[in-house]
Coordinates of C-alpha atoms in Angstrom, one line a residue:
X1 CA -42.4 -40.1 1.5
X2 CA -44.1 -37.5 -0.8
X3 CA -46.5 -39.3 -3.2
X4 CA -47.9 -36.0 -4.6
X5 CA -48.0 -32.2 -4.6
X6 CA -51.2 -30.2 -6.7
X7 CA -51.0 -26.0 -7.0
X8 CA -52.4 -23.8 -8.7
X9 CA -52.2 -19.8 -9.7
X10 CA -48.9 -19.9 -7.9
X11 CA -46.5 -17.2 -10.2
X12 CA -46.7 -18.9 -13.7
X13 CA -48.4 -22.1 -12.3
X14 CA -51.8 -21.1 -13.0
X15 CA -53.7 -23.8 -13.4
X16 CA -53.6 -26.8 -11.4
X17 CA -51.2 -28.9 -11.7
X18 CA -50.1 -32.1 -10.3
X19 CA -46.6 -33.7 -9.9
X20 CA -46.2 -37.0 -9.0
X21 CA -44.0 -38.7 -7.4
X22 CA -45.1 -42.6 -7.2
X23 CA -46.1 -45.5 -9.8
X24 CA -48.5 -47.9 -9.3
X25 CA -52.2 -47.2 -8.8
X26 CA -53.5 -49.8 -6.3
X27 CA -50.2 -49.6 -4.0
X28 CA -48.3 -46.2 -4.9
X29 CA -44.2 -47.2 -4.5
X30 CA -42.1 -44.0 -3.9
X31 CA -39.8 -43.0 -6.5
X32 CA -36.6 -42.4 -5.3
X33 CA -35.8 -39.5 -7.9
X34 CA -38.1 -37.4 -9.8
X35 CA -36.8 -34.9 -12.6
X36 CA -38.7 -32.0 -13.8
X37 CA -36.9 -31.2 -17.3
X38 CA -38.0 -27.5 -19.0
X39 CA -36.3 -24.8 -21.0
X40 CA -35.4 -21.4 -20.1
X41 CA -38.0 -19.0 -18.2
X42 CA -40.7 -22.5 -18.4
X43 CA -41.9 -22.3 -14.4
X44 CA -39.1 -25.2 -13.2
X45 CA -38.3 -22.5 -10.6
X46 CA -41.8 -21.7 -9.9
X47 CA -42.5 -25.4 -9.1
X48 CA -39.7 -25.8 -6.7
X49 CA -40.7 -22.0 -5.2
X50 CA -44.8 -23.4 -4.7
X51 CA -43.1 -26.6 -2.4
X52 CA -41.1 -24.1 -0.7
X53 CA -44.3 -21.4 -0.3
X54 CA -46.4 -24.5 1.3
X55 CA -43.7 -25.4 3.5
X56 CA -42.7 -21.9 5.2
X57 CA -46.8 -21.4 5.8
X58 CA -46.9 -24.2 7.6
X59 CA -43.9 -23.2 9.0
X60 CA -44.5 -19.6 9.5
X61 CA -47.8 -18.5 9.2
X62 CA -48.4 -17.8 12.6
X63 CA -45.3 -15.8 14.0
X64 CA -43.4 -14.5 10.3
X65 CA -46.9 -13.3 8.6
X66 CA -47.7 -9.8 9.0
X67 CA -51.2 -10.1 10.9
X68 CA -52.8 -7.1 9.6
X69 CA -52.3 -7.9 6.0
X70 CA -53.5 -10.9 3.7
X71 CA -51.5 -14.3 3.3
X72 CA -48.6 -14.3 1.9
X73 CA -48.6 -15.5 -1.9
X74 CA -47.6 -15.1 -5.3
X75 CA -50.4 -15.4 -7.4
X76 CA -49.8 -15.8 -11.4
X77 CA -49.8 -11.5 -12.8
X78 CA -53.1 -12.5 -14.8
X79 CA -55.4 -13.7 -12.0
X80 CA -54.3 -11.7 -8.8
X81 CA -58.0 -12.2 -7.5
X82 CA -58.1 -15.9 -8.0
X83 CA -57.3 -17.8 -5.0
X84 CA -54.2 -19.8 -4.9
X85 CA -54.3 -23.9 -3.5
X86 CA -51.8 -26.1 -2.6
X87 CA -51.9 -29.6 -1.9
X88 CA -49.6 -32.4 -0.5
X89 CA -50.1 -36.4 -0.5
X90 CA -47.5 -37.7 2.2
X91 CA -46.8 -39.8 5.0
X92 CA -46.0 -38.9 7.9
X93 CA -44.9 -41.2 11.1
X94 CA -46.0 -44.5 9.3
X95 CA -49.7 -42.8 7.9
X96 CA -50.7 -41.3 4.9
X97 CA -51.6 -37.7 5.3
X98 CA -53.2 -35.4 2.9
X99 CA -53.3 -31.8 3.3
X100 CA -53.8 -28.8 1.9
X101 CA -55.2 -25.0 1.8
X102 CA -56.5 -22.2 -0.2
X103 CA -55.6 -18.6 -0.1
X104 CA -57.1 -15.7 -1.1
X105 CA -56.1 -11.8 -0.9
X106 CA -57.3 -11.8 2.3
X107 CA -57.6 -14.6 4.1
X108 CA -57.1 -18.3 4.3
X109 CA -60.1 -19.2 2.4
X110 CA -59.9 -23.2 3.4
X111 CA -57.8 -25.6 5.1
X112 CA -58.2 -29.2 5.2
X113 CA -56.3 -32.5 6.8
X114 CA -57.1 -36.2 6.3
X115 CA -55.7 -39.3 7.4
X116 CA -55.7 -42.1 5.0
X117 CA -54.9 -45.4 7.3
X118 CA -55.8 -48.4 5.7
X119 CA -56.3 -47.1 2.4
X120 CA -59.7 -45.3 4.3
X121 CA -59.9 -41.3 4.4
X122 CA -60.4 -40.0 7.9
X123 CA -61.2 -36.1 8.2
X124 CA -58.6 -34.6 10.7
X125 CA -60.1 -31.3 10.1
X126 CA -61.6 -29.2 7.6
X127 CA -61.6 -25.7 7.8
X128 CA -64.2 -23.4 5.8
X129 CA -63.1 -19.6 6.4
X130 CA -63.9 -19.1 9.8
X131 CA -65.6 -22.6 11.0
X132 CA -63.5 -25.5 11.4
X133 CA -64.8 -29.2 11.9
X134 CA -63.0 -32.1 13.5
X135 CA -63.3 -35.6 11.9
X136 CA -65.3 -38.1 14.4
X137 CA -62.5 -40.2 14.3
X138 CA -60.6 -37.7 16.0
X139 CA -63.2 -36.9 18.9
X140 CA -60.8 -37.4 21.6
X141 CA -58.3 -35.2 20.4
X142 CA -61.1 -32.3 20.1
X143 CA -60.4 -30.3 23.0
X144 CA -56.7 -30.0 22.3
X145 CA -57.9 -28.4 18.3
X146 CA -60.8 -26.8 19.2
X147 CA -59.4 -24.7 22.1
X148 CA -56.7 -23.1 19.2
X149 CA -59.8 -21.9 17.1
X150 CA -60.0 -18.8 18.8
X151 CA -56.4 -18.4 18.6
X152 CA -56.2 -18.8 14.5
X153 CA -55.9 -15.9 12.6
X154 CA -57.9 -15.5 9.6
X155 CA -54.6 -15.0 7.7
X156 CA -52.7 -17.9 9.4
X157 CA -52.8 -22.0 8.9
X158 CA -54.3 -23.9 11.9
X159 CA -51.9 -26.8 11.6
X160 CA -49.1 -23.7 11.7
X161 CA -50.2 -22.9 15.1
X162 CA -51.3 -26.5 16.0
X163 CA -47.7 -27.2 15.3
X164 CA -46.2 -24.6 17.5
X165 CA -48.8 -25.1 20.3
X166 CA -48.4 -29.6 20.2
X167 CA -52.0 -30.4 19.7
X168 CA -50.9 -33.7 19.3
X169 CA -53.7 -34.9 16.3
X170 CA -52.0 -32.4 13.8
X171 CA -48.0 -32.9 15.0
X172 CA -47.3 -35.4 12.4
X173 CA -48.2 -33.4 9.7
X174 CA -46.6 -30.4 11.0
X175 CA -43.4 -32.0 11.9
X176 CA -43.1 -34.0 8.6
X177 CA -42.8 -30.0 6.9
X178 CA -40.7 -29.1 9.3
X179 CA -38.2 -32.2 9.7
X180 CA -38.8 -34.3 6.3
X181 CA -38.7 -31.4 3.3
X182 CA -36.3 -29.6 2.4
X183 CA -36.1 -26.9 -0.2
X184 CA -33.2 -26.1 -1.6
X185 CA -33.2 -23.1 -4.2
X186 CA -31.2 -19.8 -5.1
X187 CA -28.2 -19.1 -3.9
X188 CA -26.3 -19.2 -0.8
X189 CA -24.0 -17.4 0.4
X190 CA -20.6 -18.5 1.5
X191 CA -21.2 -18.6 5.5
X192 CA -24.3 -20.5 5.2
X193 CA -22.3 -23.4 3.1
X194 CA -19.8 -23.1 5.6
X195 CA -22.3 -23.6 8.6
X196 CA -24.1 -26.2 7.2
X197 CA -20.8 -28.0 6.0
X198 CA -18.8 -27.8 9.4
X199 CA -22.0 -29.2 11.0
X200 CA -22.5 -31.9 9.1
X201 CA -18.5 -32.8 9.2
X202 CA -18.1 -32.3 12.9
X203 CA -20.9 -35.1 13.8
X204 CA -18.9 -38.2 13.3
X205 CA -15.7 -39.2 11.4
X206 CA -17.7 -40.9 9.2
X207 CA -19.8 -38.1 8.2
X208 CA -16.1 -36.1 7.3
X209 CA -14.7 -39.9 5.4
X210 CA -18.0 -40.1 3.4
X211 CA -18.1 -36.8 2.0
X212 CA -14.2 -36.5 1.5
X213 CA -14.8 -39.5 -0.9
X214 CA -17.2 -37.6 -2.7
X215 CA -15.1 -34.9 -3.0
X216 CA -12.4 -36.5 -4.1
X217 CA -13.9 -38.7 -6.6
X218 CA -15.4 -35.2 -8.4
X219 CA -11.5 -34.6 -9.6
X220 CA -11.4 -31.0 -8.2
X221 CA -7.7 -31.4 -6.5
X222 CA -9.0 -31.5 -2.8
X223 CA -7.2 -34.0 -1.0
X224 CA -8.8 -32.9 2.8
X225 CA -11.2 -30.2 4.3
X226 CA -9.9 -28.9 7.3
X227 CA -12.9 -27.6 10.1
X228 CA -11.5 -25.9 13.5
X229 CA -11.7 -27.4 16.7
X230 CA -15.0 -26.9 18.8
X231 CA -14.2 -24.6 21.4
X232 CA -13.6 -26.1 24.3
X233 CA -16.9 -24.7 25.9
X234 CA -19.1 -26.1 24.1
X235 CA -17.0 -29.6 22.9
X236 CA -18.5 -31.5 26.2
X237 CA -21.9 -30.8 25.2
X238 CA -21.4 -31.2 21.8
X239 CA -20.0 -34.7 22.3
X240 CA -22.8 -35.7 24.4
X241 CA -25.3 -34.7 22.3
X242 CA -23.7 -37.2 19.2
X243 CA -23.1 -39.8 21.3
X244 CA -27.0 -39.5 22.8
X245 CA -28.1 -39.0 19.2
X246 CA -25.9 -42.3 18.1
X247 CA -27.4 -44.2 20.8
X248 CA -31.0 -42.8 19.6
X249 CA -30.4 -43.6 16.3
X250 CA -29.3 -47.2 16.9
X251 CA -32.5 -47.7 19.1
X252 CA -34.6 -46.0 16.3
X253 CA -33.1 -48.4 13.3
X254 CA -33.7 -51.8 16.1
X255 CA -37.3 -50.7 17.1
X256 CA -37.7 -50.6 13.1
X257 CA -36.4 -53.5 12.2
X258 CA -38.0 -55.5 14.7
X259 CA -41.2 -55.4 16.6
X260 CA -40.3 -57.3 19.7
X261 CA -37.2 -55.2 20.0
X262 CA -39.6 -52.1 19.8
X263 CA -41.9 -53.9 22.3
X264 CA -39.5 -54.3 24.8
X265 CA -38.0 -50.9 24.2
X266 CA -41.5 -49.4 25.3
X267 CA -41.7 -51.5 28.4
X268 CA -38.5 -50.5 30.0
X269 CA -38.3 -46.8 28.7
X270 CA -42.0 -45.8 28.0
X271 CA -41.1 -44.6 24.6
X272 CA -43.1 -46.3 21.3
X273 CA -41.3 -46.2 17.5
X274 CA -42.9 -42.9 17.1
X275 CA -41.7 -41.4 20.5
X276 CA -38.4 -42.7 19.4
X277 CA -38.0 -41.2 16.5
X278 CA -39.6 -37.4 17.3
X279 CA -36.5 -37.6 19.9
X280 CA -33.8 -38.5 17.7
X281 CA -35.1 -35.7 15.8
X282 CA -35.2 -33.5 18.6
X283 CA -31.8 -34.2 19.8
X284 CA -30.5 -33.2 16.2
X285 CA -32.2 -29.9 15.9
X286 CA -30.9 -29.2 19.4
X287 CA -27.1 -30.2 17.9
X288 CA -27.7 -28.1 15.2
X289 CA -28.5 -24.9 16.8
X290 CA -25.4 -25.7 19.6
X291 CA -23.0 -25.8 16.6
X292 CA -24.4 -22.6 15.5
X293 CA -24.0 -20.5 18.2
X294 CA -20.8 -21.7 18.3
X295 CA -19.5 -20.9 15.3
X296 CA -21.6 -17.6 15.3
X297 CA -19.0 -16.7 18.1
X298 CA -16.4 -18.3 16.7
X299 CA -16.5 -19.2 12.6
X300 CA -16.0 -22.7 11.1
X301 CA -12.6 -22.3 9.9
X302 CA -13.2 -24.3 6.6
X303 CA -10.1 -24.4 4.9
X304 CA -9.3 -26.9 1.5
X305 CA -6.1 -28.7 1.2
X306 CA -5.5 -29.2 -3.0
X307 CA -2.9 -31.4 -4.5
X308 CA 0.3 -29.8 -4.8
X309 CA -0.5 -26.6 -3.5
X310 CA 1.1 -25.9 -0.4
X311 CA -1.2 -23.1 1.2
X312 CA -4.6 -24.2 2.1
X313 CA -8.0 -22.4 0.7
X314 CA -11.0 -20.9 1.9
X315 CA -14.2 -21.2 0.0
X316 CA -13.8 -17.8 -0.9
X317 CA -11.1 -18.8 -3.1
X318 CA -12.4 -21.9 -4.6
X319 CA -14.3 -21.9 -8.2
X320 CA -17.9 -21.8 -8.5
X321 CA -18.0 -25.5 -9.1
X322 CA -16.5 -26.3 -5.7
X323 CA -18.8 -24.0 -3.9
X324 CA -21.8 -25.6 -5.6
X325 CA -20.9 -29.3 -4.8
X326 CA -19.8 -28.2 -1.2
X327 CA -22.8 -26.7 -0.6
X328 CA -25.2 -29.8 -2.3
X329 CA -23.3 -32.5 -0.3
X330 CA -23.8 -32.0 3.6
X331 CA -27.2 -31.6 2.2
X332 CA -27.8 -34.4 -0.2
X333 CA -26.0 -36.7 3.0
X334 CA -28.4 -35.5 5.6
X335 CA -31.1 -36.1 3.4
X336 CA -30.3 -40.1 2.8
X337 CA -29.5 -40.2 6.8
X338 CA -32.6 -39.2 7.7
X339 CA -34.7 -40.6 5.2
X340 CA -36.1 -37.0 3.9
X341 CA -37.6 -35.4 0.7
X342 CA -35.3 -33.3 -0.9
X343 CA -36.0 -30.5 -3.7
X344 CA -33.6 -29.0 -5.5
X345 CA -33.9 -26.2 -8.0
X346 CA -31.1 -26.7 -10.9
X347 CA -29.0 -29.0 -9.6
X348 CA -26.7 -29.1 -12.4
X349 CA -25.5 -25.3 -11.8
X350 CA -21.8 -24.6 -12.0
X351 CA -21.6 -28.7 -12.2
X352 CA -20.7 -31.2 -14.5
X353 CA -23.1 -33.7 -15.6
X354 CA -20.9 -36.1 -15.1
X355 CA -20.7 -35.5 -11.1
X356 CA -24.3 -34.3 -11.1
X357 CA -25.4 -37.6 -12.3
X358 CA -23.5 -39.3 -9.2
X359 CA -25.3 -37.0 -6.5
X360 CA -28.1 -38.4 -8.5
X361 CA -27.2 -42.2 -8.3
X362 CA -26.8 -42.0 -4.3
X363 CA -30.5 -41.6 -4.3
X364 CA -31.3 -44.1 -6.9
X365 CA -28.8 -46.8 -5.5
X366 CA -30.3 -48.7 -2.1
X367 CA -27.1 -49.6 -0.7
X368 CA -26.6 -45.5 -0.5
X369 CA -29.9 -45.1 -0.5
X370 CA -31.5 -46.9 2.7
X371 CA -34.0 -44.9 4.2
X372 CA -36.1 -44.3 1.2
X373 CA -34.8 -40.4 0.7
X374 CA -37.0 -39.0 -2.3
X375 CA -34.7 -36.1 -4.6
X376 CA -36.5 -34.1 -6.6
X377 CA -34.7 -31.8 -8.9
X378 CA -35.3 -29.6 -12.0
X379 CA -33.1 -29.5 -14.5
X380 CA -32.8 -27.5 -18.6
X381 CA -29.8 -30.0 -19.6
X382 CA -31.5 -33.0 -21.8
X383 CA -28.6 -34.7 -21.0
X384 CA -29.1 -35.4 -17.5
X385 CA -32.2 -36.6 -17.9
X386 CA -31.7 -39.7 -20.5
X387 CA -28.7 -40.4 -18.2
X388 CA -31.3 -41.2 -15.6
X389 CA -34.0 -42.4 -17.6
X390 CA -31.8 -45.1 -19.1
X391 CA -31.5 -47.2 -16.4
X392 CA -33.7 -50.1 -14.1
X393 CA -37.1 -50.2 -14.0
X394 CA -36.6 -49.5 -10.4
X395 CA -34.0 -47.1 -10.1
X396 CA -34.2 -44.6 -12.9
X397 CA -35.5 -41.4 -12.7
X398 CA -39.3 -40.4 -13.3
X399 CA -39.4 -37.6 -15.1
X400 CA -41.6 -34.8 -16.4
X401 CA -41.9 -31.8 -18.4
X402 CA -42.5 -28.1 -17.7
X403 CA -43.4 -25.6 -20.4
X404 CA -45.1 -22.2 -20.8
X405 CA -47.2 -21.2 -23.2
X406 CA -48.1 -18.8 -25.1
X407 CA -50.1 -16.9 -22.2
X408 CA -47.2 -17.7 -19.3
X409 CA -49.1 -20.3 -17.5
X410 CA -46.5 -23.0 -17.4
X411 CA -47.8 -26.8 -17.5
X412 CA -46.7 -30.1 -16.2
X413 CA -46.7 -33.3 -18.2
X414 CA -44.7 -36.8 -17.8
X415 CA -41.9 -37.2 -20.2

């Protein structure tokens, strides 16, 4: 869950600004779809860019940052010698997590991580510049952040190379970047959709039903997707990984749902909730990156069957509209399976806002909607957004504003 994110001087996001993504003061309840609603050129890009700057740092800092040069960032064109801060508000294996950091042209000016368990802030670490202090309550786990000091480059995230290295105090935060948001913005080109499509369709039967529905019920003339077979060196592993990872996942849901289940789980395997689930996660990322190589070597074969039409497509062929929702659904699917924070920059491009409203609705319905996925989208059609903000209290769509003014410095407000 992502309850806030704060930036500022980040392209036309000067100032700082705040979007958030819960209601309620004393108990903050996710909100399972948050629009941001602004005209042409207002910073709606810019917004979705500054969660996708915070993310690769975290990510990438350490091994994709050129380590003779300053941070990577974007500052806004009238204060390039301002520093630039980002902030996040999440939780992260069952714990509220805040963290954030502050870049200047040279170096990463501060970093800092807290823990919020029982409503109480507890300092993981703050970083000034060069010294970094640990949190008391994290005394034991010293040693293991500590001994990467030496290692941090002044132009590189300690909880990026904390991450990488498995200093265990900082791996929630790190892996809830790297496994629980996901940015999706620009364009893609056709092989990517294909990858990512073929992937998702070749896990389960269910996975191909499910989004064939979809498909279908958009009114585009596709009656089937057709993926080739997994060559046969890598279908035996590739069926042992899914069945593993449905066995994972069925543990994962039981040790959830109840704690003697969970108990008993960690007697005869050694493995708590939390071991559990950074498994399951595991075993997916290593399925991913098996289906990849194969069809690196290999291609997906996606081809469309269409109503009437006797010679089947490739995505090449099909309109921009049926590009744009093939690429949206493996996505917008993966991201309700695993309970994940999804942002998406115009979602409405080349779409309807008919059928842009129903990718919408699977995250505001819980019966599609079970593991408390969070969407995010912008959005310049006003249309969209009074289709969402006309429903429940509970289900309909919190949204805000973007605009620029007069000086490009774009601002945020609640609708």
């Amino acid at each position: 869950m992502l309850r806030s994110f704060r930036v500022s001087n980040h392209r036309s996001l000067a100032d700082l600004q705040e979007l958030r993504l819960t209601r309620g003061a004393t108990a903050p309840v996710a909100v399972p779809v948050t629009a941001v609603h602004g005209g042409p050129a207002a910073g709606k890009s810019n917004l979705v860019d500054a969660l996708g700057h915070m993310r690769d740092a975290v990510l990438h800092s350490v091994s994709g940052w050129d380590p003779y040069a300053g941070p990577v960032r974007a500052p806004h064109l009238a204060l390039p010698g301002q520093p630039s801060d980002f902030e996040a508000v999440f939780m992260a294996e069952g714990v509220p997590y805040t963290y954030g950091f502050r870049l200047d042209a040279a170096d990463v000016a501060a970093e800092w991580l807290y823990s919020h368990p029982r409503s109480r802030r507890r300092i993981v670490f703050e970083r000034e510049g060069e010294a970094i202090r640990v949190g008391p309550m994290f005394e034991p786990a010293r040693f293991g952040i500590t001994a990467l000091v030496p290692l941090v480059r002044p132009n590189a995230l300690l909880l990026s190379l904390a991450g990488q290295m498995y200093a265990e105090a900082l791996v929630p935060a790190y892996r809830w970047f790297e496994t629980m948001l996901e940015v999706v913005a620009g364009s893609a080109d056709i092989a990517s959709i294909e990858l990512r499509l073929g992937s998702h369709l070749s896990r389960s039967a269910e996975n191909a039903a499910r989004l064939l529905t979809l498909l279908q019920s958009a009114d585009l003339g596709i009656t089937d997707l057709l993926i080739a077979q997994n060559d046969p060196g890598y279908a035996d592993y590739l069926r042992d990984l899914d069945a593993d990872i449905a066995v994972l996942a069925d543990q994962t849901d039981r040790a959830a749902g109840s704690a003697a289940y969970a108990a008993q789980l960690e007697q005869d395997s050694g493995l708590n909730a939390t071991a559990l689930a950074r498994e399951l996660t595991n075993m997916r990322n290593a399925r991913d990156a098996l289906y990849t190589r194969m069809a690196g070597r290999h291609g997906v074969g996606l081809r469309l069957v269409h109503t009437d039409v006797e010679p089947v497509f490739t995505l090449a062929e099909e309109s921009s509209a049926t590009r744009a929702l093939l690429r949206l659904l493996p996505i917008l699917l993966d991201s309700l399976d695993a309970g994940k924070v999804l942002v998406v920059d115009d979602i409405g491009a080349w779409l309807t806002v008919e059928e842009t409203d129903r990718l919408v609705q699977l995250f505001q319905n819980p019966e599609t909607n079970t593991r408390g996925a969070q969407l995010v989208y912008t959005t310049g059609d006003r249309a969209l957004v009074d289709r969402g903000n006309g429903r429940s209290a509970r289900t309909r769509t919190s949204v805000w504003t973007i605009r620029r003014s007069a000086g490009g410095a774009s601002t945020l407000a609640v609708f």
